[in-house]
Amino acid sequence: MDMKEKTVLITGASSGIGKACAEIYAKNGANLILTARQAEKLKSLAVSLEDKYKIKVYDCAFDVRDKKAAEDFGKDLEASSRIPDIFINNAGLAKGQEPLYEGNTDDWDVMIDTNVKGFLYSARAVIPLMMKKNKGSIINLGSIAGRQVYPGGNVYNATKFAVNALSQAMNLDLVNTGIRVCAIEPGAVETEFSYVRFAGDEERAKNVYKGIKPLTGEDIAEIIYFVTALPEHINIQSLLVTPTAQRSATLFNRRG
Ligand code: 8X3
């Protein structure tokens, strides 16, 4: 598939897997629509990708938790005829890993509001636009945490189980269209993920990847690119991806 004619929309585009996706599609000549919370960070990414790859980037900073902002974003895209061919519903995060009975309820709100409600608001705003073309690819960022619960994962697990369910639901609801839906479900990917989860505790974050060769955001971006570049009649509905040193949510071969 030639990406040069395609428009790729990425939420949570300013860091981690989202940023790596922006880079790989830009490198292959796609035009981008990028969203994230931090306007300045997003703008500087947009400008650098435009310069480097001579593509068009439309950046729109908003918080996916804000229902009205997500609705306005959809209207803005429609009014300016920016219809995505590929939609990477990526914005999400983990906060904390305490047992449920000690959990921070503010952290729960942030995870549920971002990973479930923000995911849904984004989908509700963008999918109707894609239906105008009646084809395209949706990539939902799930997690191994959406297939297997692990100690302290509780609410984060629940949000990623929701993403898993909603990806399946999207495939059913879009059966009469050419829009295909894939849940990418990574295990250990070394990005800012664990720093955010452990509120900037570097040592705790580093320990997550200790003694293993983790996946990188670029690894996942390559897989996402592959899935969306396949011929239109192929729909990979889900992909569980781990480092070779990880075989379940909790089983690692830590040599280091
Ligand atoms: C990220 C992977 O195992 O930390 O979703 O939940 S894990």
PDB file of N, CA, C and O and ligand atoms in Angstrom, residues 142-145 150 156-157 160 186-189 193-194 197 208 246 249 252, ligand 1:
ATOM      1  N   GLY A 142      -4.200  -1.724  22.754  1.00  0.00           N
ATOM      2  CA  GLY A 142      -4.528  -2.496  23.944  1.00  0.00           C
ATOM      3  C   GLY A 142      -3.243  -2.834  24.670  1.00  0.00           C
ATOM      4  O   GLY A 142      -2.266  -2.077  24.627  1.00  0.00           O
ATOM      5  N   SER A 143      -3.222  -3.987  25.313  1.00  0.00           N
ATOM      6  CA  SER A 143      -2.048  -4.388  26.100  1.00  0.00           C
ATOM      7  C   SER A 143      -2.199  -5.853  26.473  1.00  0.00           C
ATOM      8  O   SER A 143      -3.314  -6.379  26.527  1.00  0.00           O
ATOM      9  N   ILE A 144      -1.061  -6.484  26.792  1.00  0.00           N
ATOM     10  CA  ILE A 144      -1.135  -7.819  27.391  1.00  0.00           C
ATOM     11  C   ILE A 144      -1.976  -7.724  28.675  1.00  0.00           C
ATOM     12  O   ILE A 144      -2.617  -8.697  29.073  1.00  0.00           O
ATOM     13  N   ALA A 145      -2.001  -6.523  29.268  1.00  0.00           N
ATOM     14  CA  ALA A 145      -2.802  -6.279  30.472  1.00  0.00           C
ATOM     15  C   ALA A 145      -4.302  -6.371  30.195  1.00  0.00           C
ATOM     16  O   ALA A 145      -5.108  -6.427  31.128  1.00  0.00           O
ATOM     17  N   TYR A 150      -2.675  -9.039  36.389  1.00  0.00           N
ATOM     18  CA  TYR A 150      -1.488  -9.308  37.209  1.00  0.00           C
ATOM     19  C   TYR A 150      -1.588  -8.530  38.524  1.00  0.00           C
ATOM     20  O   TYR A 150      -2.357  -7.563  38.613  1.00  0.00           O
ATOM     21  N   TYR A 156      -5.903  -0.700  35.849  1.00  0.00           N
ATOM     22  CA  TYR A 156      -5.278  -0.622  34.514  1.00  0.00           C
ATOM     23  C   TYR A 156      -5.688  -1.835  33.681  1.00  0.00           C
ATOM     24  O   TYR A 156      -6.061  -1.697  32.511  1.00  0.00           O
ATOM     25  N   ASN A 157      -5.645  -3.038  34.303  1.00  0.00           N
ATOM     26  CA  ASN A 157      -6.105  -4.235  33.602  1.00  0.00           C
ATOM     27  C   ASN A 157      -7.538  -4.049  33.097  1.00  0.00           C
ATOM     28  O   ASN A 157      -7.849  -4.355  31.941  1.00  0.00           O
ATOM     29  N   LYS A 160      -7.774  -1.963  30.028  1.00  0.00           N
ATOM     30  CA  LYS A 160      -7.274  -2.600  28.805  1.00  0.00           C
ATOM     31  C   LYS A 160      -8.146  -3.797  28.406  1.00  0.00           C
ATOM     32  O   LYS A 160      -8.247  -4.116  27.213  1.00  0.00           O
ATOM     33  N   PRO A 186       0.637  -4.942  23.294  1.00  0.00           N
ATOM     34  CA  PRO A 186       2.044  -5.161  23.665  1.00  0.00           C
ATOM     35  C   PRO A 186       2.229  -5.583  25.112  1.00  0.00           C
ATOM     36  O   PRO A 186       1.426  -5.232  25.981  1.00  0.00           O
ATOM     37  N   GLY A 187       3.341  -6.284  25.338  1.00  0.00           N
ATOM     38  CA  GLY A 187       3.834  -6.527  26.689  1.00  0.00           C
ATOM     39  C   GLY A 187       4.793  -5.412  27.061  1.00  0.00           C
ATOM     40  O   GLY A 187       4.468  -4.231  26.899  1.00  0.00           O
ATOM     41  N   ALA A 188       6.002  -5.784  27.511  1.00  0.00           N
ATOM     42  CA  ALA A 188       6.939  -4.774  28.027  1.00  0.00           C
ATOM     43  C   ALA A 188       7.572  -3.952  26.896  1.00  0.00           C
ATOM     44  O   ALA A 188       8.364  -4.465  26.113  1.00  0.00           O
ATOM     45  N   VAL A 189       7.182  -2.690  26.816  1.00  0.00           N
ATOM     46  CA  VAL A 189       7.744  -1.738  25.846  1.00  0.00           C
ATOM     47  C   VAL A 189       8.405  -0.630  26.664  1.00  0.00           C
ATOM     48  O   VAL A 189       7.741  -0.005  27.495  1.00  0.00           O
ATOM     49  N   PHE A 193       6.248   5.019  29.685  1.00  0.00           N
ATOM     50  CA  PHE A 193       5.112   4.346  30.336  1.00  0.00           C
ATOM     51  C   PHE A 193       5.338   4.097  31.833  1.00  0.00           C
ATOM     52  O   PHE A 193       4.511   4.474  32.673  1.00  0.00           O
ATOM     53  N   SER A 194       6.467   3.447  32.170  1.00  0.00           N
ATOM     54  CA  SER A 194       6.686   3.077  33.582  1.00  0.00           C
ATOM     55  C   SER A 194       7.049   4.288  34.443  1.00  0.00           C
ATOM     56  O   SER A 194       6.755   4.317  35.638  1.00  0.00           O
ATOM     57  N   ARG A 197       3.755   5.648  35.200  1.00  0.00           N
ATOM     58  CA  ARG A 197       3.051   4.748  36.129  1.00  0.00           C
ATOM     59  C   ARG A 197       3.557   4.934  37.561  1.00  0.00           C
ATOM     60  O   ARG A 197       2.782   4.961  38.500  1.00  0.00           O
ATOM     61  N   VAL A 208      11.425  -2.513  35.852  1.00  0.00           N
ATOM     62  CA  VAL A 208      10.433  -3.227  35.028  1.00  0.00           C
ATOM     63  C   VAL A 208      11.139  -3.941  33.870  1.00  0.00           C
ATOM     64  O   VAL A 208      10.737  -5.028  33.455  1.00  0.00           O
ATOM     65  N   GLN A 246       9.797 -12.311  27.489  1.00  0.00           N
ATOM     66  CA  GLN A 246       8.544 -12.244  28.246  1.00  0.00           C
ATOM     67  C   GLN A 246       7.524 -13.187  27.608  1.00  0.00           C
ATOM     68  O   GLN A 246       7.257 -13.087  26.412  1.00  0.00           O
ATOM     69  N   ALA A 249       2.074 -11.969  31.214  1.00  0.00           N
ATOM     70  CA  ALA A 249       2.137 -10.669  31.896  1.00  0.00           C
ATOM     71  C   ALA A 249       3.151 -10.685  33.041  1.00  0.00           C
ATOM     72  O   ALA A 249       3.717  -9.654  33.392  1.00  0.00           O
ATOM     73  N   PHE A 252       8.931 -13.695  33.070  1.00  0.00           N
ATOM     74  CA  PHE A 252      10.071 -13.111  32.359  1.00  0.00           C
ATOM     75  C   PHE A 252      11.302 -13.986  32.552  1.00  0.00           C
ATOM     76  O   PHE A 252      11.453 -14.636  33.587  1.00  0.00           O
TER      77      PHE A 252
HETATM   78  C1  8X3 B   1       1.771  -2.216  29.274  1.00  0.00           C
HETATM   79  C2  8X3 B   1       2.214  -3.578  29.570  1.00  0.00           C
HETATM   80  O1  8X3 B   1       2.512  -5.390  31.312  1.00  0.00           O
HETATM   81  O2  8X3 B   1       2.953  -3.117  32.038  1.00  0.00           O
HETATM   82  O3  8X3 B   1       0.439  -2.140  28.917  1.00  0.00           O
HETATM   83  O4  8X3 B   1       0.723  -3.868  31.683  1.00  0.00           O
HETATM   84  S1  8X3 B   1       2.072  -3.976  31.221  1.00  0.00           S
END
